[in-house]
PDB file of C-alpha atoms and ligand atoms in Angstrom:
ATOM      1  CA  UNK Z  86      33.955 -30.204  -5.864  1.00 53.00           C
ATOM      2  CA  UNK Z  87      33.607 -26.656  -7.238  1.00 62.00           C
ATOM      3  CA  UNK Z  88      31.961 -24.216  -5.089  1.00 77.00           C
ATOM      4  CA  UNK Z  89      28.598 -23.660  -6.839  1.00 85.00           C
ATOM      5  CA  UNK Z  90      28.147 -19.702  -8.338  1.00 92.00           C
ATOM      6  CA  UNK Z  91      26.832 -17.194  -6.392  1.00 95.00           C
ATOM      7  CA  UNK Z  92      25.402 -13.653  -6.750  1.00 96.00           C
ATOM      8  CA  UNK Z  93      25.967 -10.845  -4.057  1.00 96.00           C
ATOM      9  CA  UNK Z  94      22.746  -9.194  -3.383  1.00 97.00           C
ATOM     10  CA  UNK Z  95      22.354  -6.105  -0.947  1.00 95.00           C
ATOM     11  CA  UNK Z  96      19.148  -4.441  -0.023  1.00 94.00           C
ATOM     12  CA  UNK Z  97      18.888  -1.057   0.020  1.00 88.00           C
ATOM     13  CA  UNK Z  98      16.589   0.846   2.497  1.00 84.00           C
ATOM     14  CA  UNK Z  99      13.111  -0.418   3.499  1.00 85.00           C
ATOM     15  CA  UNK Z 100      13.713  -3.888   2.208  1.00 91.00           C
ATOM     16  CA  UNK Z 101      15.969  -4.463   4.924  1.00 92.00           C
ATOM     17  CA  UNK Z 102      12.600  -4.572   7.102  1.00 89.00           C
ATOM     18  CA  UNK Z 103      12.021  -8.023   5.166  1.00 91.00           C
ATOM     19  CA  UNK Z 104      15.450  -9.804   5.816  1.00 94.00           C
ATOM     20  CA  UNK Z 105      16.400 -11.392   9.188  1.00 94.00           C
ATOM     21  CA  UNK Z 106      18.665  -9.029  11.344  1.00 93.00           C
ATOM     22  CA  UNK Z 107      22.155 -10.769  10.280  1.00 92.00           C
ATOM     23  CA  UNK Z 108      21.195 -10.248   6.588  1.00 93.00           C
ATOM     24  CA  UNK Z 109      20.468  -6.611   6.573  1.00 93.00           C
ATOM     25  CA  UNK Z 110      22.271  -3.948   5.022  1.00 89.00           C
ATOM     26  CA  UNK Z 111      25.337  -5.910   3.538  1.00 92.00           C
ATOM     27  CA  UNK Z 112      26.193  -8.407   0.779  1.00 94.00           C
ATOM     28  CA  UNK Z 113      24.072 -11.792   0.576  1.00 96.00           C
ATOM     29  CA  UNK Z 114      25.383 -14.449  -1.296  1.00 95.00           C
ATOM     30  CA  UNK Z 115      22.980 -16.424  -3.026  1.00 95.00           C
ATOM     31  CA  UNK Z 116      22.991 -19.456  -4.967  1.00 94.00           C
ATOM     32  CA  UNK Z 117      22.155 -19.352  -8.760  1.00 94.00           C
ATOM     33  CA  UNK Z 118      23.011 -22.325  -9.863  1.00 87.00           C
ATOM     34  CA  UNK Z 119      23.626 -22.448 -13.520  1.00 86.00           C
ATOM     35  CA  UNK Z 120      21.311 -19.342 -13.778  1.00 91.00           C
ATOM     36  CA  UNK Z 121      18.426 -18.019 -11.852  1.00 95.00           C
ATOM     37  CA  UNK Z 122      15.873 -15.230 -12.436  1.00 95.00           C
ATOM     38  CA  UNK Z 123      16.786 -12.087 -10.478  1.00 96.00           C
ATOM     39  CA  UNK Z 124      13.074 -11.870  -9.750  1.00 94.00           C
ATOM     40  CA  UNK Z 125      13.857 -15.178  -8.048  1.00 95.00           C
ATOM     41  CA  UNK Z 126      16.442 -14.138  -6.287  1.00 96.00           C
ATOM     42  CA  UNK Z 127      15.068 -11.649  -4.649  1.00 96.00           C
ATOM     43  CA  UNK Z 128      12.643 -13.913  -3.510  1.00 94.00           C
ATOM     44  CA  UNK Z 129      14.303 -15.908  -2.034  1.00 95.00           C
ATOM     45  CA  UNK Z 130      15.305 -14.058   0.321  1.00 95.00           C
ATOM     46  CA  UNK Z 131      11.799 -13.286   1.628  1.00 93.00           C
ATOM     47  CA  UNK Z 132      11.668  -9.755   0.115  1.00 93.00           C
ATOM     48  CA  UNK Z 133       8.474  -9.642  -2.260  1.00 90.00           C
ATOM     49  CA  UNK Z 134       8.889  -8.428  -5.975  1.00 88.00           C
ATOM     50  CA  UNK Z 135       6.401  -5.895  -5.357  1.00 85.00           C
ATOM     51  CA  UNK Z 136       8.342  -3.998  -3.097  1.00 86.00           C
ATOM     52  CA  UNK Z 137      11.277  -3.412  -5.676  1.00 87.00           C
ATOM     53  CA  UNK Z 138      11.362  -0.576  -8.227  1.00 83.00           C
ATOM     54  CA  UNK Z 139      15.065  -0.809  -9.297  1.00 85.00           C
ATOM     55  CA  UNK Z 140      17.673  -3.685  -9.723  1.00 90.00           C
ATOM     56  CA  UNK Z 141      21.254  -2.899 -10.825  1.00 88.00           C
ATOM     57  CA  UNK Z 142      23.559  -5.778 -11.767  1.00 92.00           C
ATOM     58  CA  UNK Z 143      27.080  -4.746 -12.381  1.00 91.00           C
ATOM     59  CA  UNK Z 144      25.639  -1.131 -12.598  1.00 82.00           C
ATOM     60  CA  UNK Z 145      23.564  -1.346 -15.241  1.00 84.00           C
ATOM     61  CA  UNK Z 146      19.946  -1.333 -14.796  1.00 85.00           C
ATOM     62  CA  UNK Z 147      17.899  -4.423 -15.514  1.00 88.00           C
ATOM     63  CA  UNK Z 148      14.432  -6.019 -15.332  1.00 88.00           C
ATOM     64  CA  UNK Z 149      13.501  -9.078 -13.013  1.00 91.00           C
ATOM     65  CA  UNK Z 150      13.692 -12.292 -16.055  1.00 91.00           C
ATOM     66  CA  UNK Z 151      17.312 -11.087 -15.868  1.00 94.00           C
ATOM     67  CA  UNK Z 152      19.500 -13.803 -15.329  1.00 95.00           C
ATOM     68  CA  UNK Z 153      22.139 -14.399 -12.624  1.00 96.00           C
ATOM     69  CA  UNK Z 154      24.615 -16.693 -13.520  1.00 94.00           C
ATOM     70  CA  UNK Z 155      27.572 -16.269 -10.788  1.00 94.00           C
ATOM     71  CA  UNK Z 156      29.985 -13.640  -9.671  1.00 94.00           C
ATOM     72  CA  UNK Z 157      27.605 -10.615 -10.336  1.00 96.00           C
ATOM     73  CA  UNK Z 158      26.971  -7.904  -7.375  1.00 95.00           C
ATOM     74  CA  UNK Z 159      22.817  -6.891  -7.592  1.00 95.00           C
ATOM     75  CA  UNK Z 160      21.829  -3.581  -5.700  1.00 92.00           C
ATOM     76  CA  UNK Z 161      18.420  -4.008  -4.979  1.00 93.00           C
ATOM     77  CA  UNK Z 162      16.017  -1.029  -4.347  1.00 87.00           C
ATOM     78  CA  UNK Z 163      12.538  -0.184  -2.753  1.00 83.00           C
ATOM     79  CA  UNK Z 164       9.388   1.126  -4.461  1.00 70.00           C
ATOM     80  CA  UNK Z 165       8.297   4.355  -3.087  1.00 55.00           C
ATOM     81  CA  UNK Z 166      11.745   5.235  -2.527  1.00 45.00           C
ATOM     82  CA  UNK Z 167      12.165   9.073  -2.743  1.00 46.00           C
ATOM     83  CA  UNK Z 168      15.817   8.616  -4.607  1.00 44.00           C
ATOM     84  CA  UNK Z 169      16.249  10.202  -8.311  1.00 46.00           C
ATOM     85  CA  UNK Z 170      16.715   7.589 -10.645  1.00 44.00           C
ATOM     86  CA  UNK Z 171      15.174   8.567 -13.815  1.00 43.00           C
ATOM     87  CA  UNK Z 172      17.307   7.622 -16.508  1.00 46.00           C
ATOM     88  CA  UNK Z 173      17.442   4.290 -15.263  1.00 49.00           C
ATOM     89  CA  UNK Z 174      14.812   1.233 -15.743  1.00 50.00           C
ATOM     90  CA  UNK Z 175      11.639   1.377 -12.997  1.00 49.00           C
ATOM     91  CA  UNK Z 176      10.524  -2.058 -13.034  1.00 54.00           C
ATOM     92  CA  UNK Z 177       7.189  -0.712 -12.445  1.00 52.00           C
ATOM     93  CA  UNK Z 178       4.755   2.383 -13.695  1.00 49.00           C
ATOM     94  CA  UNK Z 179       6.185   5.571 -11.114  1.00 51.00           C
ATOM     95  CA  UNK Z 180       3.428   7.356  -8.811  1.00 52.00           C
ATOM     96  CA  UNK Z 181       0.160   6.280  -7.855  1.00 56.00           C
ATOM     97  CA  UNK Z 182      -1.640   9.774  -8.986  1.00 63.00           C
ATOM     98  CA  UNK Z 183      -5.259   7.545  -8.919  1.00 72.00           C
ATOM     99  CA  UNK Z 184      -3.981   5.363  -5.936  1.00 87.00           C
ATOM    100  CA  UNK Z 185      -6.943   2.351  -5.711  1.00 92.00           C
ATOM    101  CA  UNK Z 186      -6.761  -0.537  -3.496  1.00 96.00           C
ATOM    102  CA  UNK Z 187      -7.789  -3.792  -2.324  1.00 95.00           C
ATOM    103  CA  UNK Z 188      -6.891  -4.855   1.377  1.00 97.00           C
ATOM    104  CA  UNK Z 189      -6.543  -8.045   2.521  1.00 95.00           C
ATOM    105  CA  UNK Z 190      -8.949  -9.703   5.020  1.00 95.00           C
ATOM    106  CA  UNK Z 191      -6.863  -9.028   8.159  1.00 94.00           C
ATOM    107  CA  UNK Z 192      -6.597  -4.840   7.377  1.00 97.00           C
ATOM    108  CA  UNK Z 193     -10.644  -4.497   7.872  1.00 97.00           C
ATOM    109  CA  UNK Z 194     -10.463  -0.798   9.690  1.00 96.00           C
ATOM    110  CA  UNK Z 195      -7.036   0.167   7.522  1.00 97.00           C
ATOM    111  CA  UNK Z 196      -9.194   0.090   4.626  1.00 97.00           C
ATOM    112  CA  UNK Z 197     -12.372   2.259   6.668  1.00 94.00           C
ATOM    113  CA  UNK Z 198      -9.673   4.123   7.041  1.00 93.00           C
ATOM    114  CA  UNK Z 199      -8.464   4.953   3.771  1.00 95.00           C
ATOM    115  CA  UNK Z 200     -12.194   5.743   2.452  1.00 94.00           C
ATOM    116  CA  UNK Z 201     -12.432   7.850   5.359  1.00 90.00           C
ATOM    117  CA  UNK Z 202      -9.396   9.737   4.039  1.00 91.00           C
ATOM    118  CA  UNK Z 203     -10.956   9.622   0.531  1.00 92.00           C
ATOM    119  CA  UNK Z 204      -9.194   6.656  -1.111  1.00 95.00           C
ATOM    120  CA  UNK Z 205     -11.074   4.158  -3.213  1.00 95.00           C
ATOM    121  CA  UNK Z 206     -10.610   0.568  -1.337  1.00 97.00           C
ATOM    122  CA  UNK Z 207     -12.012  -2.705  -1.696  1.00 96.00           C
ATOM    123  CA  UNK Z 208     -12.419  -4.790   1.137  1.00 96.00           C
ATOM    124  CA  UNK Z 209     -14.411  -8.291   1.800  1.00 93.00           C
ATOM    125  CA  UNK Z 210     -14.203 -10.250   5.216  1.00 92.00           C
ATOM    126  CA  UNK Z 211     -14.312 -13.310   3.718  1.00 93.00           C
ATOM    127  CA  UNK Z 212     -12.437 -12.632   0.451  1.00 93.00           C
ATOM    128  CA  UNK Z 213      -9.465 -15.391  -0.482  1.00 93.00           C
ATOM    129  CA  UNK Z 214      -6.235 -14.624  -2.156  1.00 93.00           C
ATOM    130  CA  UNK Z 215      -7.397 -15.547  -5.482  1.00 92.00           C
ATOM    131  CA  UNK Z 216     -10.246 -12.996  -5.536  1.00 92.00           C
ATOM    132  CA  UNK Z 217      -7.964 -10.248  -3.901  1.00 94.00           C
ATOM    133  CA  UNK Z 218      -4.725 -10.910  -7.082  1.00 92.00           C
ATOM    134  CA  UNK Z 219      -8.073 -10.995  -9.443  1.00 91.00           C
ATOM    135  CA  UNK Z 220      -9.092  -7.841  -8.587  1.00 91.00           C
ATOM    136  CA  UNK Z 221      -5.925  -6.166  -8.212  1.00 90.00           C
ATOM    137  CA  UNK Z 222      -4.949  -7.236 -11.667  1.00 87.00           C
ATOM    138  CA  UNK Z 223      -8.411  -6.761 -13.194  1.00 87.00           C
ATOM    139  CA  UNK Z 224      -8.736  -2.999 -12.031  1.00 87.00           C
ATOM    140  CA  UNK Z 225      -5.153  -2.144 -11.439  1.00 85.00           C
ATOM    141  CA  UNK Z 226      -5.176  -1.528  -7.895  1.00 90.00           C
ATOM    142  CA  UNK Z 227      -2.726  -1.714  -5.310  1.00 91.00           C
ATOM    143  CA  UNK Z 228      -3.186  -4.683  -2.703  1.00 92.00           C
ATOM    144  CA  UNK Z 229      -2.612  -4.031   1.172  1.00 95.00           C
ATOM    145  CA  UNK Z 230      -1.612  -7.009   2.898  1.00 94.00           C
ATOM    146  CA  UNK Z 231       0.719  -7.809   5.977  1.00 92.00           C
ATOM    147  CA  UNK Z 232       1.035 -11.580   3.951  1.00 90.00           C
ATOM    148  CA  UNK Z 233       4.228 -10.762   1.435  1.00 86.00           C
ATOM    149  CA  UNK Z 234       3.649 -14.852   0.489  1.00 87.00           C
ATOM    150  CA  UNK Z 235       0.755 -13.107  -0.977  1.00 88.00           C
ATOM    151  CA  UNK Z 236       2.815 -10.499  -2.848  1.00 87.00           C
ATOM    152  CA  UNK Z 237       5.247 -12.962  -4.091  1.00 84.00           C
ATOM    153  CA  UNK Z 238       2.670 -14.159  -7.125  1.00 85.00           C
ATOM    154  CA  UNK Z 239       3.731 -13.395 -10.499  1.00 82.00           C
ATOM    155  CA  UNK Z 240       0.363 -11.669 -11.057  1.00 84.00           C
ATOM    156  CA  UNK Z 241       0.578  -9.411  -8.777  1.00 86.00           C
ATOM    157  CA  UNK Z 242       1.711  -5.832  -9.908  1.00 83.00           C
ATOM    158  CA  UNK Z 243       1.083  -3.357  -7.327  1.00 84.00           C
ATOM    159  CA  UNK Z 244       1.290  -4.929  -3.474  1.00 87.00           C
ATOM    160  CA  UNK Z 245       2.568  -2.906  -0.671  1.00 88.00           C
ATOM    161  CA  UNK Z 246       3.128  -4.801   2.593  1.00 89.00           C
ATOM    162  CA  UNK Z 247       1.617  -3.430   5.842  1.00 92.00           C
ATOM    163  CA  UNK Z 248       4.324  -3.030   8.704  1.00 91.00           C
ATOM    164  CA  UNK Z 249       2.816  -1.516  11.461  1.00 93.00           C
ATOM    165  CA  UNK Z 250      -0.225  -3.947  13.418  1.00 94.00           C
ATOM    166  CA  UNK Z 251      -2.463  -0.575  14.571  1.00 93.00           C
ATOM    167  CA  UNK Z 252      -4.911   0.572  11.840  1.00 92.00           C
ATOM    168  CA  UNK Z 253      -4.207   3.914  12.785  1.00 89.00           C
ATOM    169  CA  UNK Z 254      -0.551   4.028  12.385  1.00 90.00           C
ATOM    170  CA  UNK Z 255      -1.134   1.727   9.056  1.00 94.00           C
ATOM    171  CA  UNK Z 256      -3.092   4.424   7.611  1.00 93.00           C
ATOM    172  CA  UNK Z 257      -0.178   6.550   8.566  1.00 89.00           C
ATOM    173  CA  UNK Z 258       2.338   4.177   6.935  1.00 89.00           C
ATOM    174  CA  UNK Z 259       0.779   3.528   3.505  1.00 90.00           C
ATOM    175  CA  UNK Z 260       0.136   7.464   3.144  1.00 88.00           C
ATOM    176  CA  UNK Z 261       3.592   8.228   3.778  1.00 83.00           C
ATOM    177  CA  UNK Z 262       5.432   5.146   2.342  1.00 82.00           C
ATOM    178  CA  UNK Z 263       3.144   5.449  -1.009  1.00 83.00           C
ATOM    179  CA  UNK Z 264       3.487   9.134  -0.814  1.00 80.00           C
ATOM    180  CA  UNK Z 265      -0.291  10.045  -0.897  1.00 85.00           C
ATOM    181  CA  UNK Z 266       0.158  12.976   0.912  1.00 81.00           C
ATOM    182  CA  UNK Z 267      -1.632  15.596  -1.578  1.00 81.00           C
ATOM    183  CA  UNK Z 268      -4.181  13.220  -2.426  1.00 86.00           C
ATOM    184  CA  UNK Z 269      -5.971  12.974   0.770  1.00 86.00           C
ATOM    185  CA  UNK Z 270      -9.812  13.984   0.781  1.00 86.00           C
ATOM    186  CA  UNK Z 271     -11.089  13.439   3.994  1.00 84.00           C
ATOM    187  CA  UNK Z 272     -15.392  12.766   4.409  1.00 85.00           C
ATOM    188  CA  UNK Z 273     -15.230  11.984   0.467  1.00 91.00           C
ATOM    189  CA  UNK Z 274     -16.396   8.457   0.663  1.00 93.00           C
ATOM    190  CA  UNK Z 275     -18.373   6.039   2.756  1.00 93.00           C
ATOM    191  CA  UNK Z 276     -16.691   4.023   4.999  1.00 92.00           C
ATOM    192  CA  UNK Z 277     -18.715   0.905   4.639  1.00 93.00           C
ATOM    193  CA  UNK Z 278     -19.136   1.118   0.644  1.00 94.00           C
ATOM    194  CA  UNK Z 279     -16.499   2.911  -0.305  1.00 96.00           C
ATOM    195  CA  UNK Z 280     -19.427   5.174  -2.638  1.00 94.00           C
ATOM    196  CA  UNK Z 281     -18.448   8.468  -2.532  1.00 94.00           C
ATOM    197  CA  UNK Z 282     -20.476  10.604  -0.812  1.00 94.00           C
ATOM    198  CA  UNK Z 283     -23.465  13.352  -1.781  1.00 94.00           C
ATOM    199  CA  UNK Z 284     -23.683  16.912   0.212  1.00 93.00           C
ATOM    200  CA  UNK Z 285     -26.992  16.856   1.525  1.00 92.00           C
ATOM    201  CA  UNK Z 286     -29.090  20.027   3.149  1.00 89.00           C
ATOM    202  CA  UNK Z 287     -29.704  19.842   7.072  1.00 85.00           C
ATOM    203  CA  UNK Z 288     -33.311  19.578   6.593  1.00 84.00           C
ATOM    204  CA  UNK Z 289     -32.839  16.533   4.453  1.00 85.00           C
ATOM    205  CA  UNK Z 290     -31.526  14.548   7.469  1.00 83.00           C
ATOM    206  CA  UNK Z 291     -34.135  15.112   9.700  1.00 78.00           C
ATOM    207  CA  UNK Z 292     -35.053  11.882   9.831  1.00 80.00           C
ATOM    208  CA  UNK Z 293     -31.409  10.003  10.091  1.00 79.00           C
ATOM    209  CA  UNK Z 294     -29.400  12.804  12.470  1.00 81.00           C
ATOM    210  CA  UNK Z 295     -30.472  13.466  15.790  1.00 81.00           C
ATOM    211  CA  UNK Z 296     -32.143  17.265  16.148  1.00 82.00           C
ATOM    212  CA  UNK Z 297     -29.388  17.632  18.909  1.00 81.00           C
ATOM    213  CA  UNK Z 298     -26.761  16.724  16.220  1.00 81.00           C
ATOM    214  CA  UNK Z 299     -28.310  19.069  13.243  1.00 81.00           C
ATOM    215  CA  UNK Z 300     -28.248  21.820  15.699  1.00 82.00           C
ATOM    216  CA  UNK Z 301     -24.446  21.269  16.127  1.00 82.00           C
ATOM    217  CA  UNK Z 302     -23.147  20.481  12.838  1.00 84.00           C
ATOM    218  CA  UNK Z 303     -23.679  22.812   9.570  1.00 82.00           C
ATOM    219  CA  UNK Z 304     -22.416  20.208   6.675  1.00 86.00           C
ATOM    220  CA  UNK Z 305     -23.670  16.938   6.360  1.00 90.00           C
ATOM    221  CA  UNK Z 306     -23.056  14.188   3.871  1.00 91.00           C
ATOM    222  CA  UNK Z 307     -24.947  10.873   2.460  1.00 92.00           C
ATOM    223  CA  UNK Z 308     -23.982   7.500   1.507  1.00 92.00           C
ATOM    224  CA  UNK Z 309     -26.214   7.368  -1.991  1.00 92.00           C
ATOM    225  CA  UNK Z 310     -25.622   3.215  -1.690  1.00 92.00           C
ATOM    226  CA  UNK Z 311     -26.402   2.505   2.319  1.00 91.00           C
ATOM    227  CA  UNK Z 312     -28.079   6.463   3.608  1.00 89.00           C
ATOM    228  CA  UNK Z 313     -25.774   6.624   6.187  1.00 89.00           C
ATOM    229  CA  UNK Z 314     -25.031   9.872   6.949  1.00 89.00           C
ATOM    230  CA  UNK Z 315     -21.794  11.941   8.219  1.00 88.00           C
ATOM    231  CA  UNK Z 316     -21.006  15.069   9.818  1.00 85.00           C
ATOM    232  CA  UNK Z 317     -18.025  16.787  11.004  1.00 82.00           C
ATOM    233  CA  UNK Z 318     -18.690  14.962  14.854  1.00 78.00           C
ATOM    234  CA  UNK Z 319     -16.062  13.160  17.536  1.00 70.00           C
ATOM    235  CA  UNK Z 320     -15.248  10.712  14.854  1.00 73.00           C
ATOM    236  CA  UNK Z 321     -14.912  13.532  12.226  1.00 76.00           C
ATOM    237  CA  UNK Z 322     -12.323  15.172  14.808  1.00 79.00           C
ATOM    238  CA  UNK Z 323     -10.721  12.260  15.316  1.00 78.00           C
ATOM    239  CA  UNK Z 324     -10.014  10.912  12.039  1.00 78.00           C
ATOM    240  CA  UNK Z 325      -8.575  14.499  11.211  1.00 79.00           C
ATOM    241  CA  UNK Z 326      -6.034  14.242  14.158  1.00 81.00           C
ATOM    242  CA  UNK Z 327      -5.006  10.669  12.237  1.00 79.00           C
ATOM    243  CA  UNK Z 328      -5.110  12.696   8.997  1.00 76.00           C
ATOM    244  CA  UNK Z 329      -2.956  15.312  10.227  1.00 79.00           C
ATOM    245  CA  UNK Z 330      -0.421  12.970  11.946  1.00 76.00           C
ATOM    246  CA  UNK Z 331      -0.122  10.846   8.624  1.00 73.00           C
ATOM    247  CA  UNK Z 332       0.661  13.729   6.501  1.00 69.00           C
ATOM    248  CA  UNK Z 333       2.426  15.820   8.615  1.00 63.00           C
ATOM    249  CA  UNK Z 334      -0.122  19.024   9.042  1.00 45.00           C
ATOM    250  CA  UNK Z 335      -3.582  19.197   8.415  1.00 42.00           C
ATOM    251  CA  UNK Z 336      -5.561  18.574   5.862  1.00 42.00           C
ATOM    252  CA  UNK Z 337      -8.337  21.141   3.979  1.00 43.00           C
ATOM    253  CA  UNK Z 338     -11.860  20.305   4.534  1.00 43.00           C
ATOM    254  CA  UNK Z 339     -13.283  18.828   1.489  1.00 43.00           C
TER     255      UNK Z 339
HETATM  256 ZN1   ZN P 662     -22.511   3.647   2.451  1.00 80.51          ZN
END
């Protein structure tokens, strides 16, 4: 019996993080059959679509309904990755200059987080997978998950899958990894509605801030959807030393 035709993959970079430890960093071969979808390919190897900008087969550049068909040698590269490779095909739009996104159930505080650092996210506790693709798709955001079965649906356009298990060092990983570095605005939304937030006057907060508090604190902010207000406090300080640790120095007051 003939030896059924197989493609060489190897993942470059990041996507290694998806493939078990005796797969990374060197040629896979994987079965095609008589021909199979490079999209599927990938895939089934564990390493979502979402995570790859850049296929070459047989050094050319192509785009994930390519099909295998045997003997070919596929370089497969990460999103977000910082190489130059602009004459060549992305397989999705480039940088996120309006990064929005829509976290998964399990990534609750990542996504307090992120409006803490000023980034539009959507968040329910009790949202399923359908609803979270919906939205993603419907308003072209970016989903945060640490489920890449999730990431894997052909809807899905923009996914980045969570590493790290901490919500502090996730915030650091999605700034970094989805290069947001310039775009953080820390105290520019609420953390519980994600509605950005109104300056307000001292004296208007008489009534929600402690006396002690307005005596401290010069700048406060309002939540126009839930009145919560926020000053530069503990929580302020602390979410700056997260801030400063994701980016690498620290960020301006807004
Ligand atoms: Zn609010």
């Amino acid at each position: 019996m003939a030896a059924r035709p197989v493609a060489e993959l190897r993942f470059y970079e990041e996507l290694n993080d998806f493939l078990p430890e005796e797969r990374r960093k060197r040629a896979i071969a994987v079965e095609v059959d008589r021909a199979r979808s490079v999209k599927d390919a990938i895939e089934s190897q564990g390493v979502p679509h979402t995570e790859v900008d850049l296929v070459i087969v047989d050094g050319r550049s192509v785009d994930f309904p390519h099909l295998l068909r045997g003997g070919e040698r596929v370089a497969v590269y990460p999103v977000f990755e910082s190489l130059d490779i602009a004459p060549l095909v992305r397989l999705r739009p480039r940088a996120l200059r309006d990064p929005r996104f829509v976290a998964d159930t399990h990534l609750g505080k990542l996504a307090r987080h992120l409006r803490m650092a000023g980034f539009d996210t959507l968040y329910g506790n009790d949202w399923d997978d359908e609803r979270i693709v919906a939205l993603a798709a419907a308003e072209g955001r970016t989903i945060l998950t640490r489920d890449r079965a999730m990431l894997r649906r052909r809807e899905v356009e923009r996914g980045y899958c969570v590493r790290a298990v901490q919500s502090e060092a996730q915030l650091a990983e999605v700034i970094s990894r989805l290069q947001l570095e310039g775009l953080v605005r820390p105290f520019t939304r609420c953390r519980e509605c994600n509605v950005p937030l109104e300056d307000v006057a001292r004296e208007a907060v008489a009534e929600s801030v402690p006396e002690k508090v307005r005596g401290l604190y010069q700048r406060f902010k309002r939540c126009p959807s839930c009145a919560r207000v926020y000053w530069e406090g503990s929580h302020y300080a602390r979410m700056r030393g997260i801030l400063a640790r994701a980016v690498g120095g620290a960020p301006e007051a807004p």
